[in-house]
mmCIF file of C-alpha atoms and ligand atoms in Angstrom:
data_model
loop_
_atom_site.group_PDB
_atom_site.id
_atom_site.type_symbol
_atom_site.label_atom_id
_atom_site.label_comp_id
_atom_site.label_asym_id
_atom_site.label_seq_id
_atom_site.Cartn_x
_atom_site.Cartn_y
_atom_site.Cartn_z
ATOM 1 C CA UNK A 24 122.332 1.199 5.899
ATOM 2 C CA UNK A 25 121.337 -0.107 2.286
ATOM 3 C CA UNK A 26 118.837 -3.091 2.805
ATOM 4 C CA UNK A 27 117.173 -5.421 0.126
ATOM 5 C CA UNK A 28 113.488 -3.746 0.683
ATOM 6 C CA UNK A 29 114.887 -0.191 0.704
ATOM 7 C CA UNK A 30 112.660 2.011 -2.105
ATOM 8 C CA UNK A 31 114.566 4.961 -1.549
ATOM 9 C CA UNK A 32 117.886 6.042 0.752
ATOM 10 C CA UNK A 33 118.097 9.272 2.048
ATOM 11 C CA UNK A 34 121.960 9.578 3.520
ATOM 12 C CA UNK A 35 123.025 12.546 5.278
ATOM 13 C CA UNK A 36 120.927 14.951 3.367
ATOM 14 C CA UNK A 37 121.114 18.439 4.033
ATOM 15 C CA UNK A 38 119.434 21.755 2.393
ATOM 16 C CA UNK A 39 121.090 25.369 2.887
ATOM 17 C CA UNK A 40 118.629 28.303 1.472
ATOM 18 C CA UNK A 41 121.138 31.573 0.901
ATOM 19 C CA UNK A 42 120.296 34.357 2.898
ATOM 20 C CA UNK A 43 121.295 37.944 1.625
ATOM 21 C CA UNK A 44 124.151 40.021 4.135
ATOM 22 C CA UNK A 45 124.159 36.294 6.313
ATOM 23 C CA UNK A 46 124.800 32.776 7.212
ATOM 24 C CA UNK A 47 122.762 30.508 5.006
ATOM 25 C CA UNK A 48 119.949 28.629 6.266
ATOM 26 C CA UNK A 49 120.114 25.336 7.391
ATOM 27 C CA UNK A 50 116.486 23.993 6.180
ATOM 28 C CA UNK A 51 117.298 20.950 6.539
ATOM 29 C CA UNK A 52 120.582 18.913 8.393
ATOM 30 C CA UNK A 53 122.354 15.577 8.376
ATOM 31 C CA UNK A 54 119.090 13.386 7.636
ATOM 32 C CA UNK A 55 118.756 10.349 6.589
ATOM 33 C CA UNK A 56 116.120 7.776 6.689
ATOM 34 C CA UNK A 57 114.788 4.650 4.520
ATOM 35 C CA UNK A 58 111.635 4.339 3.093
ATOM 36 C CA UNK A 59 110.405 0.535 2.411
ATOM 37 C CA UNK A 60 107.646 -1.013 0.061
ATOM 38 C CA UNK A 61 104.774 -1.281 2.279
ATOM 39 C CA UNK A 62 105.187 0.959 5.134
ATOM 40 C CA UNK A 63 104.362 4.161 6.152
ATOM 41 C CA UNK A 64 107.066 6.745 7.483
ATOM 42 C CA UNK A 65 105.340 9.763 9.454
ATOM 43 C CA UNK A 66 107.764 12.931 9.184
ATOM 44 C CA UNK A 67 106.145 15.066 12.101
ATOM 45 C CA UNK A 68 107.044 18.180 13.392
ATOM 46 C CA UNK A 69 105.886 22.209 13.325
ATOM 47 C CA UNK A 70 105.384 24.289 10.969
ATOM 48 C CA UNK A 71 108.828 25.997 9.553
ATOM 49 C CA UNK A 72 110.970 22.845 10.982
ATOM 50 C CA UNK A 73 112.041 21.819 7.195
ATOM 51 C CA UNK A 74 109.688 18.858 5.973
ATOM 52 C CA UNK A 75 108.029 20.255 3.136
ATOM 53 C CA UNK A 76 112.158 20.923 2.144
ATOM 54 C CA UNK A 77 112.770 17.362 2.624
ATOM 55 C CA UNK A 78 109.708 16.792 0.476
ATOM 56 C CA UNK A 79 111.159 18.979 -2.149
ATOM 57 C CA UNK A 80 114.567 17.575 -2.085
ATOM 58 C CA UNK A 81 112.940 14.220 -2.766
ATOM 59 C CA UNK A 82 111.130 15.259 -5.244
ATOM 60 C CA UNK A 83 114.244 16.897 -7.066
ATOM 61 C CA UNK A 84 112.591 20.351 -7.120
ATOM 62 C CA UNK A 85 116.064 21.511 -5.204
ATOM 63 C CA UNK A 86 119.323 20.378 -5.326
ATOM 64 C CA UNK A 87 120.335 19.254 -2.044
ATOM 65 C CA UNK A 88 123.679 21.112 -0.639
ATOM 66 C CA UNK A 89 125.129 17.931 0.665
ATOM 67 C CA UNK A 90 123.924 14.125 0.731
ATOM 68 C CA UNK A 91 122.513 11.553 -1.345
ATOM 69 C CA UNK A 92 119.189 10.089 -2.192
ATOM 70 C CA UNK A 93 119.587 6.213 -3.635
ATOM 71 C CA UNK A 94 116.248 5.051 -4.954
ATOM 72 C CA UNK A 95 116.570 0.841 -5.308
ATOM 73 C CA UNK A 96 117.193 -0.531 -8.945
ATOM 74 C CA UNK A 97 120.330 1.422 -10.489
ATOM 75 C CA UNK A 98 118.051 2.189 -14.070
ATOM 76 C CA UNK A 99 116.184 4.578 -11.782
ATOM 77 C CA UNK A 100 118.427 7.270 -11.524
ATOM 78 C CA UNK A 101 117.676 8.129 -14.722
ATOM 79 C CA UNK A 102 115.619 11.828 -14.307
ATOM 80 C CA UNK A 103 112.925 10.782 -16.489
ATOM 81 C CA UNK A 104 112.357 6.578 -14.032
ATOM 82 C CA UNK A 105 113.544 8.776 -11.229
ATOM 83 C CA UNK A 106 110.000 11.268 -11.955
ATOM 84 C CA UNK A 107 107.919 8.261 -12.502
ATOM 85 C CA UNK A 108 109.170 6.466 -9.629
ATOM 86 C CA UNK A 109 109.041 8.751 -6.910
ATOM 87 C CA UNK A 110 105.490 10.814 -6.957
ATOM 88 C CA UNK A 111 103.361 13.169 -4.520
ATOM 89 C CA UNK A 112 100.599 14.752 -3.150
ATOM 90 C CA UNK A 113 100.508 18.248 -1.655
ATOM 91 C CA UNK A 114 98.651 19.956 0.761
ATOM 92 C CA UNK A 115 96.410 21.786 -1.232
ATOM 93 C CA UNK A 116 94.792 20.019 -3.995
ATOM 94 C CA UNK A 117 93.059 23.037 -5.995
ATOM 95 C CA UNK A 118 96.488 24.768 -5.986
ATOM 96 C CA UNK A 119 97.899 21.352 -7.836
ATOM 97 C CA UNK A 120 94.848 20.487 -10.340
ATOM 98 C CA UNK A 121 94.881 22.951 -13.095
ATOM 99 C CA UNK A 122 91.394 24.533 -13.414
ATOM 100 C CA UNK A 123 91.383 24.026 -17.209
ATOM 101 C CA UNK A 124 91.356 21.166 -17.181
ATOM 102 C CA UNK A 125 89.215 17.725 -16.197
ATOM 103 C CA UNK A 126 90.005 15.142 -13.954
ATOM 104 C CA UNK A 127 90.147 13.088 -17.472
ATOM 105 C CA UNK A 128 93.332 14.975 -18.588
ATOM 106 C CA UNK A 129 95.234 15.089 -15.387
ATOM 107 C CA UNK A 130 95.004 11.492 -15.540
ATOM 108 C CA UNK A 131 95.598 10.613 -19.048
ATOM 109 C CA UNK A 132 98.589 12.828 -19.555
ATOM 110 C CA UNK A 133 100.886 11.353 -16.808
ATOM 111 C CA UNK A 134 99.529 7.844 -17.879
ATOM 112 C CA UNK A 135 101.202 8.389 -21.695
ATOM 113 C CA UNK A 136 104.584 10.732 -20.161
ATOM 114 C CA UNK A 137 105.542 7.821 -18.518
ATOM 115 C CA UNK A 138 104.367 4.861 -20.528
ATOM 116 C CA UNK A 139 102.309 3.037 -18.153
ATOM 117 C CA UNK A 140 99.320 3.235 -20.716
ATOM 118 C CA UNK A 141 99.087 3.445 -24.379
ATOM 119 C CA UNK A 142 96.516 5.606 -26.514
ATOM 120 C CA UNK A 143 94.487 2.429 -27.106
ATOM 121 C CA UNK A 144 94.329 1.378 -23.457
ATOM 122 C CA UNK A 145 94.591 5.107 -21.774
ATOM 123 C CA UNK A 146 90.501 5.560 -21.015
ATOM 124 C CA UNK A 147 90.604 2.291 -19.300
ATOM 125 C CA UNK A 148 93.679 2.757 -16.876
ATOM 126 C CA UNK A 149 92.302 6.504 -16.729
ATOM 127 C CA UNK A 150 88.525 4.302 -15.344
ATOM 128 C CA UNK A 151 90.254 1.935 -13.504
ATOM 129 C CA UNK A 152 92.859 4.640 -11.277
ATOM 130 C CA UNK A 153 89.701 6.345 -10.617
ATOM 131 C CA UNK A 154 87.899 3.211 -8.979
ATOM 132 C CA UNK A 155 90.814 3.055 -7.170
ATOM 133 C CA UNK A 156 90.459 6.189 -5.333
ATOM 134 C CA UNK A 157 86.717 5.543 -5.184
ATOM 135 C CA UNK A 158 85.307 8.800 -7.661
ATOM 136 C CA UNK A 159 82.107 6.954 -8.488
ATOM 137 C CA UNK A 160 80.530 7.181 -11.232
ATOM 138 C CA UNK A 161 83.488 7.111 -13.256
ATOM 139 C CA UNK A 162 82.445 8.608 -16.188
ATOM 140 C CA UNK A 163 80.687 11.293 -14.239
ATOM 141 C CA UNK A 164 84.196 12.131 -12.582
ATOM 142 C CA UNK A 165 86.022 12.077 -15.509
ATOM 143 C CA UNK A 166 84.122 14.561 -16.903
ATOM 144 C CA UNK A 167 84.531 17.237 -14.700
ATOM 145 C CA UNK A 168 86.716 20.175 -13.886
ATOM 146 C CA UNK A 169 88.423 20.969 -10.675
ATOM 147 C CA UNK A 170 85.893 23.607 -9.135
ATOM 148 C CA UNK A 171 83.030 21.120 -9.983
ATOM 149 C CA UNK A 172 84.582 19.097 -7.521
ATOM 150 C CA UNK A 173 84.425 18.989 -3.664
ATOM 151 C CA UNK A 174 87.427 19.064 -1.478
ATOM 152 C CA UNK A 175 87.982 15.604 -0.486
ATOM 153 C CA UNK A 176 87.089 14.445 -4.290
ATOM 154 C CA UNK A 177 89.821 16.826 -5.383
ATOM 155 C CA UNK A 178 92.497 15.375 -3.348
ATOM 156 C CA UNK A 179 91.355 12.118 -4.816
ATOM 157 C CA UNK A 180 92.224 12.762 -7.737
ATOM 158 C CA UNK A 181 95.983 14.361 -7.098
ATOM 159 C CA UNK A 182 96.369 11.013 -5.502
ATOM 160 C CA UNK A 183 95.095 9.227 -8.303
ATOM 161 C CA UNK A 184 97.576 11.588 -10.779
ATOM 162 C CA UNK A 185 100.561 10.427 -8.297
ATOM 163 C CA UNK A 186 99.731 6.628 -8.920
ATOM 164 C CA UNK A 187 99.245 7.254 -12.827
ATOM 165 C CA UNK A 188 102.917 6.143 -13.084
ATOM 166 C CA UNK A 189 102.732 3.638 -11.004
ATOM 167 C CA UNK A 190 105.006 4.802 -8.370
ATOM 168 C CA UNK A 191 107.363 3.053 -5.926
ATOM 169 C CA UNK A 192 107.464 6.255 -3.571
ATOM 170 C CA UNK A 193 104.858 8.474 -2.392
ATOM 171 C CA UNK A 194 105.421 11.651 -0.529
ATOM 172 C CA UNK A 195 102.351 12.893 0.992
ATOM 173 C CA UNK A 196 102.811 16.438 2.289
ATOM 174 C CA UNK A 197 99.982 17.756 4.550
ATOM 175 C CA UNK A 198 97.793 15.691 2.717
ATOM 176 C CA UNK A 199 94.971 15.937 4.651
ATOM 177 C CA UNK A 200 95.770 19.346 6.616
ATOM 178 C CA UNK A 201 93.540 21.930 3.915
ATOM 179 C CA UNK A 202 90.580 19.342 4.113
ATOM 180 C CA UNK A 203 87.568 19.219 6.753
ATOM 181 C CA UNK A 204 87.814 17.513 9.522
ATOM 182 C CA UNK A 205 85.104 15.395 8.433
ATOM 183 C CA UNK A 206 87.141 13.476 5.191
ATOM 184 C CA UNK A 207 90.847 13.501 6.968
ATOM 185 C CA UNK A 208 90.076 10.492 8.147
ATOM 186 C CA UNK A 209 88.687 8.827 4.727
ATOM 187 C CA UNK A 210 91.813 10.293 2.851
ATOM 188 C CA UNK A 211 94.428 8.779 5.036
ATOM 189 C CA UNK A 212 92.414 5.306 4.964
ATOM 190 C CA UNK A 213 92.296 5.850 1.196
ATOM 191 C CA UNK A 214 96.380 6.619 1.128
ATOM 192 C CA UNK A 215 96.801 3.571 3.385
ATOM 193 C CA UNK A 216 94.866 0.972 1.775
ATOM 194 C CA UNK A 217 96.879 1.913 -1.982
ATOM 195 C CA UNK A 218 99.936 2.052 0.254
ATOM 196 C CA UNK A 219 99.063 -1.631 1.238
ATOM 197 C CA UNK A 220 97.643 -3.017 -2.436
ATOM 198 C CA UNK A 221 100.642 -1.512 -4.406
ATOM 199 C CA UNK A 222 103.106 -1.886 -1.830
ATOM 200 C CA UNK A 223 104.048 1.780 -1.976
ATOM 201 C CA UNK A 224 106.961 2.766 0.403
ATOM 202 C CA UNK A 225 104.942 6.316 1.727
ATOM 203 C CA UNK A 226 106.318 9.336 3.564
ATOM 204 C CA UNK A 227 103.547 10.882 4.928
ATOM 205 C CA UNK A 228 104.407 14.545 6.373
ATOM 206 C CA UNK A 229 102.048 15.857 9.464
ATOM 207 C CA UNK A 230 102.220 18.269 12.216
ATOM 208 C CA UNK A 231 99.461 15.630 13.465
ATOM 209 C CA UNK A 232 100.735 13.053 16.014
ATOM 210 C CA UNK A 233 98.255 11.162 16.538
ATOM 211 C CA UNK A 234 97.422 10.448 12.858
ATOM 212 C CA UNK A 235 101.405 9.986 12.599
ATOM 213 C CA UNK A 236 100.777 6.968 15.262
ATOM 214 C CA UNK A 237 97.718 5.920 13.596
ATOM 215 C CA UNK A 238 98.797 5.804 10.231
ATOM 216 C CA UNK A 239 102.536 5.094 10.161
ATOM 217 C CA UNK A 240 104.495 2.184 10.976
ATOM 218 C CA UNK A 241 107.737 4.454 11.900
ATOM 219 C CA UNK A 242 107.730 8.701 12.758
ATOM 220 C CA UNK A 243 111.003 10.734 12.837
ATOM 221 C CA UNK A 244 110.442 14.258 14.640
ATOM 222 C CA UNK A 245 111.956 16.966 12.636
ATOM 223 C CA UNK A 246 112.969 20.562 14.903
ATOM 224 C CA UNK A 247 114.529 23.101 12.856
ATOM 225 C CA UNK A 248 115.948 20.982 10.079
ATOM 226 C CA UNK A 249 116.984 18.232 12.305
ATOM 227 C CA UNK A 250 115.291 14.970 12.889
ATOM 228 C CA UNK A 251 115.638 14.582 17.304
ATOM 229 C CA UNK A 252 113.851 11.290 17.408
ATOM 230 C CA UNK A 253 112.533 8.622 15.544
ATOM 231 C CA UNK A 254 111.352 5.017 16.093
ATOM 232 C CA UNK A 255 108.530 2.869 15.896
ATOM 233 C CA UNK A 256 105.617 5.324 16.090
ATOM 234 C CA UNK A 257 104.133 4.018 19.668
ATOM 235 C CA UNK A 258 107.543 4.035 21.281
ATOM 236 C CA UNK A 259 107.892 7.871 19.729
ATOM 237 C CA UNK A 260 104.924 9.102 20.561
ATOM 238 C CA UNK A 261 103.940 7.353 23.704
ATOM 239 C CA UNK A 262 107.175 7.380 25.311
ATOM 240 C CA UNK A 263 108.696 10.385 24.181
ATOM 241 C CA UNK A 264 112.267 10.639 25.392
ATOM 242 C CA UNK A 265 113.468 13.592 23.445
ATOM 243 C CA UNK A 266 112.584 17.002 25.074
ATOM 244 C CA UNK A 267 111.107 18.046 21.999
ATOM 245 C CA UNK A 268 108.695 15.760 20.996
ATOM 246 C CA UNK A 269 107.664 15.106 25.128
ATOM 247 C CA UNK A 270 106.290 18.951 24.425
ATOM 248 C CA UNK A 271 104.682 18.469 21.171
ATOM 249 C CA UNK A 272 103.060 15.279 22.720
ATOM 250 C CA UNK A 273 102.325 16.859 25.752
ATOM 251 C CA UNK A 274 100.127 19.422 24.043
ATOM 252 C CA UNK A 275 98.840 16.434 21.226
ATOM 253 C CA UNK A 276 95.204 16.033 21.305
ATOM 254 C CA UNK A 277 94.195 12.516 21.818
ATOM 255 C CA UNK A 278 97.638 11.404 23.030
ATOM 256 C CA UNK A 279 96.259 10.285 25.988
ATOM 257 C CA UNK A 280 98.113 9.546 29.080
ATOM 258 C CA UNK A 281 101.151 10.951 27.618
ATOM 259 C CA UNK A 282 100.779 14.467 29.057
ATOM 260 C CA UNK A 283 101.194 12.730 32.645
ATOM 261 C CA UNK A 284 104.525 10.238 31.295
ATOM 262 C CA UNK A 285 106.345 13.525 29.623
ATOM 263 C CA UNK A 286 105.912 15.778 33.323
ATOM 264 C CA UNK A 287 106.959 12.410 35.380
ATOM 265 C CA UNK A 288 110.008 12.052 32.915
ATOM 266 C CA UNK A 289 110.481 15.642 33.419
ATOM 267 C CA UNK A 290 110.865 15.796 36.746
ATOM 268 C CA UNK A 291 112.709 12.709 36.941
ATOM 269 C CA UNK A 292 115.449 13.874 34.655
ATOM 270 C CA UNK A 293 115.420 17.234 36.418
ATOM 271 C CA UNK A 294 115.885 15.044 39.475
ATOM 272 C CA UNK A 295 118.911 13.500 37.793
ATOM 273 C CA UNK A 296 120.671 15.774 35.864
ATOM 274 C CA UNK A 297 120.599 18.827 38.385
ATOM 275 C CA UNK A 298 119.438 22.465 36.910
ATOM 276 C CA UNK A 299 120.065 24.099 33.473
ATOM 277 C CA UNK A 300 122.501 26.550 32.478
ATOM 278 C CA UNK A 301 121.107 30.270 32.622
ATOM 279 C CA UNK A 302 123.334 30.858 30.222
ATOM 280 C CA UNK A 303 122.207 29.395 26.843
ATOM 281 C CA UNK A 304 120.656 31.564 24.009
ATOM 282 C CA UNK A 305 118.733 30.858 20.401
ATOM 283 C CA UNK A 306 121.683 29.528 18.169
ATOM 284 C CA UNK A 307 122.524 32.715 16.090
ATOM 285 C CA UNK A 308 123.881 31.026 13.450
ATOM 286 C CA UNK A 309 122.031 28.622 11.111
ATOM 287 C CA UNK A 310 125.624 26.444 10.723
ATOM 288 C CA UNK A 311 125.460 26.095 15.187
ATOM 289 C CA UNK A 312 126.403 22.478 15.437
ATOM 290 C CA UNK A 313 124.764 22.559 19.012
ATOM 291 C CA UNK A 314 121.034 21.344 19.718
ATOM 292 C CA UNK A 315 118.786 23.587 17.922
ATOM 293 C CA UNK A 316 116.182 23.253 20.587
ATOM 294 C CA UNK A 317 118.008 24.209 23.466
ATOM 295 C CA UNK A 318 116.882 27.761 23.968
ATOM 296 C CA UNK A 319 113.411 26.539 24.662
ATOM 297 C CA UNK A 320 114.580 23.284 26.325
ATOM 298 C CA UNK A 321 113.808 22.934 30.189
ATOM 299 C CA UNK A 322 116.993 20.552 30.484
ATOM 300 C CA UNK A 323 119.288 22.365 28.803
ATOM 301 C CA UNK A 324 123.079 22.346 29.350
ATOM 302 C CA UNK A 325 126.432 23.769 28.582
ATOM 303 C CA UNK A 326 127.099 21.156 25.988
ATOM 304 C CA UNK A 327 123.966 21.329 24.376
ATOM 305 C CA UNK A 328 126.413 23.460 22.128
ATOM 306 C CA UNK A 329 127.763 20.816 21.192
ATOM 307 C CA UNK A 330 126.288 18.648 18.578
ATOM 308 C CA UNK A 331 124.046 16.047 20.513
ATOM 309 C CA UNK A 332 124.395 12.508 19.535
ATOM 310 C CA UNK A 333 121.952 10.357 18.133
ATOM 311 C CA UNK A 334 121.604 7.131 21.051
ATOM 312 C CA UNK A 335 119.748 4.131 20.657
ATOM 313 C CA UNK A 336 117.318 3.278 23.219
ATOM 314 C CA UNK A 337 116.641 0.254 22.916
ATOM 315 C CA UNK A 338 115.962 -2.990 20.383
ATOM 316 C CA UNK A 339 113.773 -1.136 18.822
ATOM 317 C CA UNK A 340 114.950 1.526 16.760
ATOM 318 C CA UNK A 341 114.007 4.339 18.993
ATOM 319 C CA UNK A 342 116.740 6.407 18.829
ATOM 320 C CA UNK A 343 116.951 10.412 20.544
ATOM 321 C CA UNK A 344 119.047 13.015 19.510
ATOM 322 C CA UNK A 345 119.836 14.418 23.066
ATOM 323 C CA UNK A 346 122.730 14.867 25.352
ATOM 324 C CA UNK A 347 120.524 13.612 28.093
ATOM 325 C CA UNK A 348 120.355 10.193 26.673
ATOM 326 C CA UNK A 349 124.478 10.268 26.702
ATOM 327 C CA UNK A 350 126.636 7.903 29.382
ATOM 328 C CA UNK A 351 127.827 10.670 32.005
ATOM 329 C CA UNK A 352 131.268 11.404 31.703
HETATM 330 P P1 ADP B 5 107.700 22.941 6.918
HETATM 331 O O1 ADP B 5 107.258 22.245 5.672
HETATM 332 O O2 ADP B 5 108.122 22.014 8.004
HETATM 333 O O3 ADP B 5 106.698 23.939 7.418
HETATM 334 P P2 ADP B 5 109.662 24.207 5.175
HETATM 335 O O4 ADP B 5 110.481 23.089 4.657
HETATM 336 O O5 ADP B 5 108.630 24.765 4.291
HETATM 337 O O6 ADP B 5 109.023 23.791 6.580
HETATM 338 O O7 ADP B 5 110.627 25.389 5.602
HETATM 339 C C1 ADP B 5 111.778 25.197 6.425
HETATM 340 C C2 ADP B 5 112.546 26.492 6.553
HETATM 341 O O8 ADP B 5 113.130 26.820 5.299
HETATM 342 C C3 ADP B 5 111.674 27.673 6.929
HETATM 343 O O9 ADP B 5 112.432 28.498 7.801
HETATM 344 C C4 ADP B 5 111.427 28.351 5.612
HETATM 345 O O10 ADP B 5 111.194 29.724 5.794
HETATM 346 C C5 ADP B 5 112.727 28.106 4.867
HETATM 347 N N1 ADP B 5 112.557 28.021 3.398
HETATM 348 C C6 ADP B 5 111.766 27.147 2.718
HETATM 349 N N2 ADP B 5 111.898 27.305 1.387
HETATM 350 C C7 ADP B 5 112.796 28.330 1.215
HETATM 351 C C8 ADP B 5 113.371 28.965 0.065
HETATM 352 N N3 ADP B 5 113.046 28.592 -1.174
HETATM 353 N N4 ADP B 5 114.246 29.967 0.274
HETATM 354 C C9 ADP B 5 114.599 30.335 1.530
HETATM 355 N N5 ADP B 5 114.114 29.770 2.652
HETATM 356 C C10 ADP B 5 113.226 28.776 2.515
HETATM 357 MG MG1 MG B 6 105.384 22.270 4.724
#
C-alpha cells in the first residue's frame, strides 16, 4: 500500500533463475514490503532462502521475472537517481574494495559520479564521510589501501562509499556476518546511528535473530523465496506463530524464553489441529504453489499444498503465512 514516508515499494516481486533440462527456480516469490526513512527492516532467514536475491533485485543487478519496485519521487526512476538513491553494503568488504586502490579513491569517485561533491569541495566531503564512520585520523585513513586496513575499518569504509551519494536506501547484506565477533556489534551501532542522522530507510539482511530484534524496527522471515512472517520484530521473534520461524527461534541464541513459548505453542496446536498427514513430500517443483516448508513442518496438512494465506494477527502488523492461522472450514 503506497504511503507518504514510503522510500522504496517492493510489490509482488518475484525472481526465477533458469535451470537447464527443468522447472526454473523460484529464488524469490510474491514479496513485497516497504521500506521507510528512518527505520530499519530485518530480512532474516537461512542461508539459500533468497535474500541476497532480493538484495540483488533491489539493487537492479537482475531483472526481476515479475513485480515492481517504486522508489518515492517519480525523477528517481531514472537508472542513473535510481543508482544514487538506492546503495549497499555486502558481506564481505575486501571482496568489494578494490586493492588498488585507497580508501581516498573509493570515496572520491562515487562523490563526483553522482554529483554530490564537486572537484573543489571533493577532499572535504571525502574528510567529512570518513568522520562519519569514525576512521580517525582522517588523513591517515585516506591514505591507505585496503589490505593496510583491518576488518572492521574495511567495512567502514564500504559503508562510507554507500553514503557517498547520499542515499535514501541502504541494503545491508550480511553486513556484519565475515567480521569478528568482537566489532559486529560496533558496525551495526555504526549502521544504526547513520540510519537515524540521515534518515536512511535500511534493509538489513541477517540469518541473526537476535540482532534482527535488536536492530530493526520490523523483520520479515524469508523460507525458500517466500517471506512466512513478518511484523514488528518483538512480536516476530518473541511470539513466533509461524512454524518456521518458532524453529529458527527455538534454536536462536539469546532468544531467551522463546524456546519454552514455541514447544507450548507446539503442543497446543498439535492439541488443536489433530495429527499431520504422512503423506506430504519436499515440493518437487520450484512453481508448487503449496507451503514450501511443509516437508519439514511438524503441523503439516493436506492443504498445505495449497498456497497458505497470509493472516493478520493482530493490530499490529504481525501477519503469518500459514494454514494454521486460517478460520476452520
Ligand atoms: P541467501 O542470500 O538467502 O543465502 P540467495 O538469494 O543467495 O540466498 O539464493 C537463493 C537461491 O537462489 C539459492 O537456491 C541459490 O542457489 C539460487 N541462486 C542465487 N543466484 C543464482 C543464480 N544467479 N543462478 C541460479 N540460481 C541462483
Ligand atoms: Mg546471501
Amino acid at each position: 500500500m503506497p504511503t507518504a514516508t514510503a522510500a522504496l515499494e517492493v510489490e509482488n516481486l518475484t525472481v526465477d533463475f533458469k535451470r537447464r533440462g527443468t522447472t526454473p527456480l523460484r529464488a524469490v516469490d510474491d514479496v513485497t514490503f516497504t521500506l521507510h526513512p528512518g527505520h530499519t527492516l530485518a530480512l532474516v532467514g537461512e542461508s539459500g532462502s533468497g535474500k541476497s536475491t532480493v538484495v540483488r533485485a533491489l539493487s537492479r543487478l537482475i531483472t526481476p521475472s515479475e513485480g515492481r519496485i517504486s522508489l518515492a519521487g517519480a525523477e528517481r526512476t531514472r537508472p542513473a537517481a535510481y543508482r544514487s538513491a538506492v546503495q549497499m553494503v555486502f558481506q564481505d568488504p575486501f571482496a568489494s574494495l578494490n586493492p588498488a586502490h585507497t580508501v581516498a579513491h573509493h570515496l572520491r569517485r562515487p562523490l563526483l559520479v553522482s554529483g554530490a561533491a564537486t572537484r573543489a569541495d571533493v577532499d572535504a566531503r571525502t574528510t567529512s564521510l570518513l568522520d562519519s564512520v569514525n576512521l580517525t585520523p582522517t588523513a591517515d585513513i585516506a591514505r591507505k589501501r585496503p589490505h593496510e586496513l583491518s576488518g572492521g575499518q574495511r567495512q567502514r569504509v564500504a559503508i562510507a562509499r554507500a553514503l557517498a551519494p547520499e542515499p535514501d536506501v541502504l541494503l545491508a547484506d550480511e553486513p556484519v556476518s565475515m567480521l569478528d565477533v568482537s566489532i559486529r556489534l560496533e558496525i551495526l551501532g555504526l549502521l544504526d546511528r547513520l540510519k537515524e542522522e540521515r534518515r536512511l530507510a535500511l534493509l538489513y539482511v541477517t540469518h541473526d535473530l537476535a540482532t534482527a530484534r535488536h536492530f530493526a524496527a520490523d523483520v520479515m522471515v524469508m523460507y525458500r523465496g517466500q517471506i512466512v512472517e513478518r511484523g514488528p520484530s518483538d512480536e516476530v521473534i518473541l511470539r513466533p506463530r509461524h512454524p518456521y520461524t518458532q524453529l529458527l527461534a527455538s534454536a536462536a541464541p539469546g532468544a531467551a524464553g522463546s524456546r519454552e513459548r514455541a514447544r507450548e505453542a507446539r503442543a497446543a496446536r498439535l492439541a488443536a489441529r489433530g495429527s499431520r498427514s504422512a503423506e506430504l513430500r519436499e515440493p518437487a517443483d520450484a512453481r508448487d504453489e503449496g507451503c514450501r516448508f511443509r516437508a519439514r513442518c511438524p503441523f503439516a496438512m493436506e492443504r498445505c499444498a495449497q498456497r497458505p494465506p497470509v493472516v493478520e494477527l493482530d493490530g499490529t502488523g504481525h501477519a503469518s503465512r500459514c494454514w494454521l492461522e486460517a478460520a476452520p472450514d
